């Protein structure tokens, strides 16, 4: 399975900063056939990102969020179809900031996953527990519950199109990282769930304070197929080092 190194820029880097980023990132990134690099810039920077790396087939683009309708009176939203037309191939769904800052529910994630597939794009579904849920021993229950809810209406073929990101909420933007062992345990539970449904090939990424210093160790942990990097993906040299590791 190809490693997936993904950068979630969150609400950072407009079009000019995006161009500047790729001017520095591209020379530093050593492409290899065993990996794919994927960026989630803000939607308004997608065109700049696409232009900056034209003809690089080993780098993919996505958006961080879509609405589930095709079009309509939903001020401020974009549809998966629009994201596809603008050059996205992937869509993040269910990121913990969407869930906790914007109140997105499991049912919203289910509708968004379906909309992404309807538009011919690929969902990267994020799941993860809070620190309270971890302390209460509820990690599997929470992450498998989120996975189950978001994929309830999918066929086996559709399930196979997903990418999954395990992102413990307590590790996102906190500098605190799950140990490679913690990540492997959670990923193994997700993998079992997927395998029972004939979708064991779905890549499972780890996210949460991934940095150049810890990326290689996390990437070599059992069941970890890639990393989803937030803060550290904004630094072109550092992210090139992660992507080349
Ligand atoms: P972080 O964010 O790397 O800044 O912790 C990860 C994410 O939110 O995807």
Coordinates of N, CA and C and ligand atoms in Angstrom, one line a residue:
X1 N 0.8 -1.2 0.0 CA 0.0 0.0 0.0 C 0.9 1.3 0.0
X2 N 0.5 2.2 -0.8 CA 1.3 3.5 -0.9 C 1.1 4.3 0.4
X3 N 2.1 4.8 0.9 CA 2.0 5.7 2.1 C 1.4 7.0 1.7
X4 N 0.5 7.6 2.5 CA -0.2 8.8 2.2 C 0.3 9.9 3.2
X5 N 0.9 10.9 2.7 CA 1.4 12.0 3.5 C 0.5 13.2 3.2
X6 N -0.3 13.6 4.2 CA -1.3 14.6 3.9 C -1.1 15.9 4.7
X7 N -1.3 17.0 4.1 CA -1.2 18.3 4.9 C -2.5 19.0 4.9
X8 N -3.0 19.2 6.2 CA -4.2 20.0 6.4 C -3.8 21.4 6.8
X9 N -4.0 22.3 5.9 CA -3.6 23.7 6.2 C -4.6 24.5 7.1
X10 N -5.7 23.9 7.3 CA -6.8 24.6 8.1 C -7.0 26.0 7.5
X11 N -7.2 27.0 8.4 CA -7.5 28.4 7.8 C -6.2 29.2 7.7
X12 N -5.2 28.6 6.9 CA -3.9 29.3 6.7 C -3.6 29.3 5.2
X13 N -2.9 30.3 4.8 CA -2.3 30.4 3.5 C -3.4 30.7 2.3
X14 N -3.5 31.9 2.0 CA -4.3 32.4 0.8 C -3.5 32.0 -0.4
X15 N -4.0 32.5 -1.6 CA -3.4 32.1 -2.9 C -1.9 32.5 -3.0
X16 N -1.5 33.7 -2.5 CA -0.1 34.2 -2.7 C 0.8 33.3 -1.8
X17 N 0.4 33.1 -0.6 CA 1.2 32.2 0.3 C 1.3 30.8 -0.2
X18 N 0.2 30.4 -0.9 CA 0.2 29.0 -1.4 C 1.2 28.9 -2.5
X19 N 1.3 29.9 -3.4 CA 2.3 29.9 -4.4 C 3.7 29.9 -3.8
X20 N 3.9 30.7 -2.8 CA 5.2 30.8 -2.2 C 5.6 29.5 -1.5
X21 N 4.6 28.8 -0.9 CA 4.8 27.5 -0.3 C 5.4 26.5 -1.3
X22 N 4.7 26.4 -2.4 CA 5.1 25.4 -3.4 C 6.5 25.7 -4.0
X23 N 6.8 27.0 -4.2 CA 8.1 27.3 -4.7 C 9.2 26.7 -3.8
X24 N 8.9 26.7 -2.5 CA 9.9 26.1 -1.6 C 9.8 24.6 -1.4
X25 N 8.5 24.1 -1.4 CA 8.3 22.7 -1.1 C 8.8 21.8 -2.2
X26 N 8.5 22.2 -3.5 CA 8.7 21.3 -4.6 C 10.2 20.9 -4.7
X27 N 11.1 21.8 -4.7 CA 12.5 21.4 -4.8 C 13.0 20.5 -3.6
X28 N 12.3 20.6 -2.5 CA 12.8 19.9 -1.3 C 12.2 18.5 -1.2
X29 N 11.1 18.2 -2.0 CA 10.4 17.0 -1.8 C 10.9 16.0 -2.8
X30 N 11.4 14.9 -2.3 CA 11.9 13.8 -3.2 C 10.8 12.8 -3.4
X31 N 10.2 12.9 -4.6 CA 9.1 12.0 -4.9 C 9.6 10.5 -4.9
X32 N 8.7 9.6 -4.5 CA 9.0 8.2 -4.6 C 7.7 7.4 -4.9
X33 N 7.9 6.3 -5.6 CA 6.7 5.6 -6.1 C 5.9 5.0 -4.9
X34 N 6.5 4.9 -3.8 CA 5.8 4.2 -2.7 C 4.9 5.2 -1.8
X35 N 4.8 6.4 -2.3 CA 4.0 7.4 -1.5 C 3.2 8.4 -2.4
X36 N 2.2 8.9 -1.8 CA 1.5 10.0 -2.4 C 1.4 11.2 -1.4
X37 N 1.5 12.4 -1.9 CA 1.4 13.6 -1.0 C 0.2 14.3 -1.4
X38 N -0.5 14.8 -0.4 CA -1.9 15.3 -0.6 C -2.0 16.5 0.3
X39 N -2.5 17.6 -0.4 CA -2.7 18.9 0.4 C -4.2 19.2 0.4
X40 N -4.5 19.7 1.6 CA -5.8 20.3 1.8 C -5.7 21.8 2.1
X41 N -5.5 22.6 1.1 CA -5.4 24.1 1.3 C -6.9 24.6 1.5
X42 N -7.0 25.9 2.0 CA -8.3 26.5 2.0 C -8.9 26.5 0.5
X43 N -10.2 26.4 0.4 CA -10.8 26.2 -0.9 C -10.4 27.4 -1.9
X44 N -10.2 28.6 -1.3 CA -9.9 29.7 -2.2 C -8.5 29.6 -2.7
X45 N -7.7 28.8 -2.2 CA -6.3 28.6 -2.6 C -6.1 27.4 -3.5
X46 N -7.1 26.7 -3.8 CA -7.0 25.5 -4.6 C -6.5 25.7 -6.0
X47 N -7.0 26.8 -6.6 CA -6.5 27.1 -8.0 C -5.0 27.4 -7.9
X48 N -4.6 28.2 -6.9 CA -3.2 28.6 -6.8 C -2.3 27.3 -6.6
X49 N -2.8 26.4 -5.8 CA -2.1 25.2 -5.6 C -2.0 24.3 -6.8
X50 N -3.1 24.3 -7.5 CA -3.1 23.5 -8.8 C -2.2 24.0 -9.8
X51 N -2.2 25.3 -9.9 CA -1.3 26.0 -10.9 C 0.2 25.8 -10.5
X52 N 0.4 25.9 -9.2 CA 1.8 25.8 -8.7 C 2.5 24.4 -9.0
X53 N 1.6 23.4 -9.1 CA 2.2 22.1 -9.2 C 1.7 21.3 -10.4
X54 N 1.3 22.0 -11.4 CA 0.9 21.4 -12.7 C 1.9 20.3 -13.1
X55 N 1.3 19.2 -13.6 CA 2.2 18.1 -14.1 C 2.9 17.3 -13.0
X56 N 2.5 17.5 -11.7 CA 3.0 16.6 -10.7 C 1.9 15.6 -10.3
X57 N 2.1 14.4 -10.9 CA 1.0 13.4 -10.7 C 1.1 12.7 -9.3
X58 N 2.2 12.9 -8.6 CA 2.4 12.3 -7.3 C 1.9 13.2 -6.2
X59 N 1.3 14.3 -6.5 CA 0.8 15.2 -5.5 C -0.7 15.5 -5.8
X60 N -1.5 15.3 -4.8 CA -3.0 15.4 -5.0 C -3.5 16.5 -4.1
X61 N -4.7 17.0 -4.5 CA -5.3 18.1 -3.8 C -6.7 17.8 -3.3
X62 N -7.0 18.4 -2.2 CA -8.4 18.2 -1.6 C -8.9 19.5 -1.0
X63 N -10.1 19.5 -0.6 CA -10.7 20.6 0.2 C -11.0 20.0 1.6
X64 N -11.2 21.0 2.6 CA -11.3 20.6 4.0 C -12.7 20.4 4.4
X65 N -13.7 20.7 3.6 CA -15.1 20.6 3.9 C -16.0 20.9 2.7
X66 N -17.1 20.2 2.7 CA -18.1 20.5 1.7 C -19.5 20.4 2.3
X67 N -20.5 21.0 1.7 CA -21.9 20.8 2.1 C -22.4 19.5 1.3
X68 N -23.4 18.9 1.8 CA -23.9 17.7 1.2 C -24.8 17.9 0.0
X69 N -25.4 19.1 -0.1 CA -26.3 19.4 -1.3 C -25.4 19.8 -2.5
X70 N -26.0 19.6 -3.7 CA -25.2 19.9 -4.9 C -25.1 21.4 -5.1
X71 N -26.3 22.1 -4.8 CA -26.3 23.6 -4.9 C -27.5 24.1 -4.1
X72 N -27.6 25.4 -3.9 CA -28.8 25.9 -3.2 C -28.5 27.1 -2.4
X73 N -29.5 27.5 -1.6 CA -29.4 28.7 -0.7 C -28.7 28.3 0.6
X74 N -27.4 28.1 0.5 CA -26.6 27.7 1.7 C -25.4 28.7 1.8
X75 N -25.6 29.9 2.1 CA -24.6 30.9 2.1 C -23.3 30.5 2.8
X76 N -22.2 30.7 2.1 CA -20.9 30.3 2.7 C -20.5 28.9 2.5
X77 N -21.3 28.1 1.9 CA -20.9 26.7 1.7 C -20.5 26.4 0.3
X78 N -19.8 25.3 0.0 CA -19.4 24.9 -1.3 C -19.8 23.4 -1.4
X79 N -20.2 23.0 -2.6 CA -20.6 21.6 -2.8 C -19.4 20.7 -3.2
X80 N -19.5 19.4 -3.1 CA -18.5 18.5 -3.6 C -18.3 18.6 -5.1
X81 N -19.4 18.9 -5.8 CA -19.3 19.0 -7.2 C -18.4 20.2 -7.6
X82 N -18.6 21.3 -6.9 CA -17.8 22.5 -7.1 C -16.4 22.3 -6.8
X83 N -16.1 21.6 -5.7 CA -14.7 21.3 -5.3 C -14.1 20.4 -6.4
X84 N -14.8 19.5 -7.0 CA -14.3 18.6 -8.1 C -13.9 19.5 -9.3
X85 N -14.9 20.4 -9.6 CA -14.6 21.2 -10.8 C -13.4 22.1 -10.6
X86 N -13.1 22.5 -9.4 CA -12.0 23.4 -9.1 C -10.7 22.6 -8.9
X87 N -10.7 21.3 -9.0 CA -9.5 20.5 -9.1 C -9.2 19.7 -7.9
X88 N -10.2 19.6 -6.9 CA -10.0 18.7 -5.8 C -10.2 17.2 -6.2
X89 N -9.5 16.4 -5.5 CA -9.7 14.9 -5.7 C -10.2 14.3 -4.4
X90 N -9.8 14.9 -3.3 CA -10.1 14.4 -1.9 C -10.9 15.5 -1.1
X91 N -11.7 15.0 -0.1 CA -12.3 15.9 0.8 C -12.2 15.4 2.2
X92 N -11.8 16.2 3.1 CA -11.7 15.9 4.5 C -13.2 15.9 5.0
X93 N -13.5 14.9 5.8 CA -14.9 14.9 6.4 C -14.7 14.5 7.9
X94 N -15.4 15.2 8.7 CA -15.5 14.9 10.1 C -14.3 15.2 10.9
X95 N -13.5 16.2 10.4 CA -12.3 16.6 11.2 C -12.8 17.1 12.6
X96 N -12.0 16.9 13.6 CA -12.5 17.2 15.0 C -12.8 18.7 15.2
X97 N -12.2 19.6 14.4 CA -12.5 21.0 14.5 C -13.9 21.2 13.9
X98 N -14.3 20.5 12.8 CA -15.6 20.6 12.3 C -16.6 20.1 13.3
X99 N -16.3 19.0 14.0 CA -17.2 18.4 15.0 C -17.3 19.3 16.2
X100 N -16.2 19.8 16.7 CA -16.2 20.4 18.0 C -16.4 21.9 17.9
X101 N -15.9 22.6 16.9 CA -16.0 24.0 16.8 C -17.3 24.4 16.0
X102 N -17.6 23.6 15.0 CA -18.8 23.9 14.2 C -20.0 23.0 14.5
X103 N -19.9 22.1 15.4 CA -21.0 21.3 15.9 C -21.5 20.3 14.9
X104 N -20.6 19.8 14.0 CA -21.0 18.8 13.0 C -21.3 17.5 13.7
X105 N -22.4 16.9 13.3 CA -22.8 15.6 14.0 C -22.4 14.4 13.1
X106 N -22.5 13.2 13.7 CA -22.2 12.0 12.9 C -23.1 11.9 11.7
X107 N -24.4 12.4 11.8 CA -25.3 12.4 10.7 C -24.8 13.3 9.6
X108 N -24.3 14.5 10.0 CA -23.7 15.4 9.0 C -22.5 14.7 8.2
X109 N -21.7 14.0 9.0 CA -20.5 13.3 8.3 C -21.0 12.2 7.4
X110 N -22.1 11.6 7.7 CA -22.7 10.5 6.8 C -23.1 11.2 5.5
X111 N -23.8 12.3 5.6 CA -24.3 13.0 4.4 C -23.1 13.5 3.6
X112 N -22.1 14.0 4.3 CA -21.0 14.6 3.5 C -20.2 13.5 2.8
X113 N -20.0 12.3 3.5 CA -19.3 11.2 2.8 C -20.0 10.8 1.6
X114 N -21.3 10.7 1.7 CA -22.2 10.3 0.5 C -22.1 11.3 -0.6
X115 N -22.1 12.6 -0.2 CA -22.0 13.7 -1.2 C -20.6 13.7 -1.9
X116 N -19.6 13.4 -1.2 CA -18.2 13.4 -1.8 C -18.2 12.3 -2.8
X117 N -18.7 11.1 -2.5 CA -18.7 10.0 -3.4 C -19.6 10.3 -4.6
X118 N -20.7 10.9 -4.4 CA -21.6 11.2 -5.5 C -20.9 12.1 -6.5
X119 N -20.0 13.0 -6.0 CA -19.3 13.9 -6.9 C -18.1 13.2 -7.6
X120 N -17.9 12.0 -7.2 CA -16.7 11.3 -7.8 C -15.4 11.6 -7.1
X121 N -15.5 12.2 -5.9 CA -14.3 12.5 -5.1 C -14.1 11.4 -4.0
X122 N -13.0 11.5 -3.3 CA -12.6 10.5 -2.3 C -12.7 11.1 -0.9
X123 N -13.4 10.6 0.0 CA -13.5 11.1 1.3 C -12.3 10.7 2.2
X124 N -11.8 11.6 2.9 CA -10.8 11.2 4.0 C -11.6 11.5 5.3
X125 N -12.0 10.4 5.9 CA -12.9 10.5 7.1 C -12.0 10.6 8.4
X126 N -12.2 11.6 9.2 CA -11.4 11.7 10.5 C -12.3 11.2 11.6
X127 N -11.6 10.4 12.5 CA -12.3 9.9 13.7 C -11.3 10.1 14.9
X128 N -11.8 10.2 16.1 CA -10.8 10.4 17.2 C -11.6 10.7 18.5
X129 N -11.0 10.3 19.6 CA -11.6 10.4 20.9 C -11.0 11.6 21.6
X130 N -11.8 12.1 22.6 CA -11.3 13.2 23.5 C -10.5 12.5 24.6
X131 N -9.8 13.4 25.4 CA -9.0 12.8 26.5 C -9.9 12.2 27.5
X132 N -11.1 12.8 27.7 CA -12.0 12.2 28.7 C -12.4 10.8 28.3
X133 N -12.7 10.7 27.0 CA -13.2 9.4 26.4 C -12.0 8.4 26.5
X134 N -10.8 8.8 26.3 CA -9.7 7.9 26.4 C -9.5 7.4 27.8
X135 N -9.6 8.4 28.8 CA -9.4 8.0 30.2 C -10.5 7.1 30.6
X136 N -11.6 7.2 30.0 CA -12.7 6.3 30.4 C -12.7 5.0 29.7
X137 N -11.6 4.7 28.9 CA -11.4 3.5 28.2 C -12.4 3.3 27.1
X138 N -12.8 4.4 26.5 CA -13.8 4.3 25.4 C -13.3 4.5 24.0
X139 N -12.0 4.4 23.8 CA -11.4 4.7 22.5 C -12.1 4.0 21.4
X140 N -12.1 2.6 21.5 CA -12.7 1.8 20.4 C -14.2 2.2 20.1
X141 N -14.9 2.3 21.2 CA -16.3 2.6 21.1 C -16.5 3.9 20.4
X142 N -15.7 4.9 20.7 CA -15.9 6.2 20.1 C -15.5 6.2 18.6
X143 N -14.3 5.7 18.3 CA -13.9 5.8 16.9 C -14.6 4.8 16.0
X144 N -15.0 3.7 16.5 CA -15.7 2.7 15.7 C -17.2 3.3 15.5
X145 N -17.7 3.9 16.5 CA -19.0 4.5 16.4 C -19.0 5.6 15.4
X146 N -18.0 6.5 15.4 CA -17.9 7.5 14.4 C -17.8 7.0 12.9
X147 N -17.0 5.9 12.8 CA -16.8 5.3 11.5 C -18.1 4.6 11.0
X148 N -18.7 3.9 11.9 CA -20.0 3.2 11.6 C -21.0 4.2 11.2
X149 N -21.2 5.3 11.9 CA -22.2 6.3 11.6 C -22.0 7.0 10.3
X150 N -20.7 7.3 10.0 CA -20.4 8.1 8.8 C -20.5 7.2 7.5
X151 N -20.5 5.9 7.7 CA -20.4 5.0 6.5 C -21.7 4.1 6.4
X152 N -22.7 4.5 7.3 CA -23.9 3.6 7.4 C -24.6 3.3 6.0
X153 N -24.6 4.3 5.2 CA -25.3 4.1 3.9 C -24.5 3.7 2.7
X154 N -23.2 3.2 3.0 CA -22.3 2.9 1.9 C -22.4 1.4 1.5
X155 N -22.2 1.2 0.2 CA -22.0 -0.2 -0.2 C -20.5 -0.6 0.1
X156 N -20.2 -1.9 -0.1 CA -18.9 -2.4 0.2 C -17.9 -1.7 -0.7
X157 N -18.3 -1.5 -2.0 CA -17.4 -0.9 -3.0 C -17.1 0.6 -2.6
X158 N -18.2 1.3 -2.1 CA -18.0 2.7 -1.7 C -17.1 2.8 -0.5
X159 N -17.3 1.8 0.5 CA -16.5 1.8 1.7 C -15.0 1.7 1.3
X160 N -14.7 0.9 0.3 CA -13.3 0.7 -0.2 C -12.7 1.9 -0.8
X161 N -13.5 3.0 -1.0 CA -12.9 4.2 -1.6 C -12.4 5.2 -0.6
X162 N -12.8 4.9 0.7 CA -12.4 5.8 1.8 C -10.9 5.8 2.1
X163 N -10.5 6.9 2.7 CA -9.3 6.9 3.5 C -9.7 7.3 4.9
X164 N -9.0 6.8 5.9 CA -9.4 7.1 7.2 C -8.2 7.8 7.9
X165 N -8.6 8.8 8.8 CA -7.5 9.4 9.6 C -7.9 9.2 11.1
X166 N -7.0 8.6 11.8 CA -7.2 8.5 13.3 C -6.5 9.7 13.9
X167 N -7.3 10.6 14.5 CA -6.8 11.8 15.0 C -7.3 12.0 16.5
X168 N -6.6 11.5 17.4 CA -7.0 11.7 18.8 C -7.1 13.2 19.1
X169 N -8.3 13.7 19.6 CA -8.6 15.1 19.7 C -7.5 15.7 20.6
X170 N -7.1 15.0 21.6 CA -6.1 15.6 22.6 C -4.7 15.7 22.0
X171 N -4.5 15.2 20.8 CA -3.2 15.4 20.2 C -3.2 16.4 19.1
X172 N -4.3 17.0 18.8 CA -4.4 17.9 17.6 C -4.0 19.3 18.1
X173 N -2.9 19.8 17.5 CA -2.4 21.2 17.8 C -1.9 21.4 19.2
X174 N -1.7 20.3 20.0 CA -1.3 20.4 21.4 C 0.1 20.2 21.6
X175 N 0.8 19.6 20.6 CA 2.2 19.2 20.8 C 2.3 17.8 21.4
X176 N 1.1 17.3 21.8 CA 1.1 16.0 22.4 C 0.8 15.0 21.3
X177 N 1.7 14.0 21.2 CA 1.4 13.0 20.1 C 1.1 11.6 20.8
X178 N 0.2 10.9 20.1 CA 0.0 9.5 20.5 C 1.3 8.8 20.3
X179 N 1.6 7.8 21.2 CA 2.8 7.0 20.9 C 2.5 6.2 19.7
X180 N 3.6 5.7 19.0 CA 3.3 4.8 17.9 C 2.5 3.6 18.4
X181 N 2.7 3.1 19.6 CA 1.9 2.0 20.1 C 0.4 2.3 20.2
X182 N 0.1 3.5 20.8 CA -1.3 4.0 20.9 C -1.9 4.0 19.5
X183 N -1.2 4.6 18.6 CA -1.7 4.7 17.2 C -2.0 3.3 16.6
X184 N -1.0 2.4 16.8 CA -1.2 1.1 16.3 C -2.4 0.4 16.8
X185 N -2.6 0.5 18.1 CA -3.8 -0.1 18.8 C -5.1 0.4 18.2
X186 N -5.2 1.7 18.1 CA -6.4 2.3 17.5 C -6.6 1.9 16.0
X187 N -5.5 1.9 15.3 CA -5.5 1.6 13.9 C -6.0 0.1 13.7
X188 N -5.5 -0.7 14.6 CA -5.8 -2.1 14.5 C -7.3 -2.4 14.7
X189 N -7.9 -1.6 15.6 CA -9.3 -1.7 15.8 C -10.1 -1.3 14.6
X190 N -9.6 -0.2 14.0 CA -10.3 0.3 12.8 C -10.1 -0.7 11.6
X191 N -8.9 -1.2 11.5 CA -8.6 -2.2 10.5 C -9.5 -3.4 10.6
X192 N -9.7 -3.9 11.8 CA -10.6 -5.1 12.0 C -12.0 -4.8 11.5
X193 N -12.5 -3.6 11.9 CA -13.8 -3.2 11.5 C -13.9 -3.2 10.0
X194 N -12.9 -2.6 9.3 CA -12.9 -2.5 7.9 C -12.8 -3.9 7.3
X195 N -12.0 -4.7 7.8 CA -11.7 -6.1 7.3 C -13.0 -6.9 7.3
X196 N -13.7 -6.8 8.4 CA -15.0 -7.5 8.6 C -16.0 -7.1 7.5
X197 N -15.8 -6.0 6.8 CA -16.7 -5.5 5.8 C -16.0 -5.5 4.4
X198 N -14.9 -6.3 4.3 CA -14.2 -6.4 3.0 C -13.5 -5.2 2.6
X199 N -13.1 -4.3 3.5 CA -12.4 -3.1 3.0 C -11.1 -2.9 3.8
X200 N -10.4 -4.0 4.0 CA -9.1 -3.8 4.8 C -8.0 -3.0 4.0
X201 N -8.3 -2.8 2.7 CA -7.3 -2.0 2.0 C -7.4 -0.5 2.2
X202 N -8.4 0.0 2.9 CA -8.5 1.4 3.2 C -7.3 1.9 4.0
X203 N -6.6 2.9 3.5 CA -5.5 3.5 4.2 C -5.9 4.2 5.5
X204 N -5.1 3.9 6.5 CA -5.5 4.6 7.8 C -4.3 5.5 8.2
X205 N -4.5 6.8 8.3 CA -3.5 7.7 8.6 C -3.6 8.1 10.1
X206 N -2.4 8.5 10.6 CA -2.4 9.0 12.0 C -2.3 10.5 11.9
X207 N -3.0 11.2 12.7 CA -2.9 12.7 12.8 C -2.9 13.2 14.2
X208 N -2.2 14.2 14.5 CA -2.1 14.8 15.8 C -0.7 15.1 16.2
X209 N -0.3 16.4 16.0 CA 1.1 16.9 16.3 C 2.2 16.0 15.6
X210 N 2.0 15.7 14.4 CA 3.0 15.0 13.6 C 4.0 16.1 13.2
X211 N 5.3 15.8 13.4 CA 6.4 16.8 13.1 C 7.5 16.1 12.4
X212 N 8.4 16.8 11.8 CA 9.6 16.1 11.2 C 10.3 15.2 12.1
X213 N 10.3 15.5 13.4 CA 11.0 14.7 14.4 C 10.4 13.4 14.7
X214 N 9.0 13.3 14.6 CA 8.4 12.1 15.0 C 7.7 11.3 13.8
X215 N 7.8 11.9 12.6 CA 7.0 11.4 11.5 C 7.5 10.0 11.1
X216 N 8.8 9.8 11.0 CA 9.3 8.5 10.6 C 8.9 7.4 11.5
X217 N 9.0 7.7 12.8 CA 8.7 6.7 13.8 C 7.2 6.3 13.7
X218 N 6.3 7.3 13.6 CA 4.9 7.0 13.5 C 4.6 6.2 12.2
X219 N 5.3 6.6 11.1 CA 5.0 6.0 9.8 C 5.5 4.6 9.8
X220 N 6.4 4.2 10.7 CA 6.9 2.8 10.7 C 6.1 1.9 11.7
X221 N 5.1 2.6 12.4 CA 4.4 1.8 13.4 C 3.4 0.8 12.6
X222 N 3.2 -0.4 13.1 CA 2.3 -1.3 12.5 C 0.9 -0.7 12.3
X223 N 0.3 -0.9 11.1 CA -1.1 -0.4 10.8 C -1.1 1.1 10.5
X224 N 0.0 1.8 10.5 CA -0.1 3.2 10.2 C 0.3 3.3 8.7
X225 N -0.6 3.8 7.9 CA -0.4 3.9 6.4 C 0.0 5.3 6.0
X226 N 0.0 6.2 6.9 CA 0.3 7.6 6.5 C 0.1 8.5 7.6
X227 N 0.3 9.8 7.4 CA 0.1 10.8 8.4 C -0.7 12.0 7.8
X228 N -1.5 12.6 8.7 CA -2.3 13.8 8.4 C -1.7 14.9 9.3
X229 N -1.0 15.8 8.6 CA -0.2 16.8 9.4 C -0.9 18.2 9.3
X230 N -1.1 18.8 10.5 CA -1.7 20.1 10.5 C -0.6 21.2 10.5
X231 N -0.3 21.7 11.7 CA 0.6 22.8 11.9 C 1.9 22.6 11.1
X232 N 2.5 21.5 11.2 CA 3.8 21.2 10.6 C 3.7 21.2 9.1
X233 N 2.5 21.1 8.5 CA 2.5 21.1 7.0 C 2.5 22.5 6.4
X234 N 2.6 23.5 7.3 CA 2.7 24.9 6.8 C 4.1 25.3 6.5
X235 N 5.0 24.5 7.0 CA 6.4 24.9 6.8 C 6.9 24.0 5.6
X236 N 7.2 24.7 4.5 CA 7.6 23.9 3.3 C 8.8 23.0 3.4
X237 N 9.8 23.4 4.1 CA 11.0 22.6 4.3 C 10.7 21.4 5.2
X238 N 10.0 21.7 6.3 CA 9.7 20.7 7.3 C 8.8 19.7 6.7
X239 N 7.8 20.1 6.0 CA 6.8 19.2 5.4 C 7.5 18.4 4.3
X240 N 8.4 19.0 3.5 CA 9.1 18.2 2.5 C 9.9 17.1 3.2
X241 N 10.5 17.4 4.4 CA 11.2 16.4 5.1 C 10.3 15.3 5.5
X242 N 9.1 15.6 6.0 CA 8.2 14.6 6.4 C 7.8 13.7 5.2
X243 N 7.5 14.4 4.1 CA 7.0 13.7 2.9 C 8.1 12.8 2.3
X244 N 9.3 13.2 2.5 CA 10.4 12.4 1.9 C 10.9 11.4 2.9
X245 N 10.4 11.3 4.1 CA 11.0 10.4 5.1 C 10.6 9.0 4.9
Ligands
LIG1 P1 -1.8 19.1 14.1 O1 -3.2 19.0 13.4 O2 -0.8 18.4 13.2 O3 -1.5 20.6 14.1 O4 -1.9 18.6 15.4 C1 -3.6 17.8 12.8 C2 -4.9 17.9 12.1 O5 -5.7 18.6 12.7 O6 -5.2 17.3 11.1

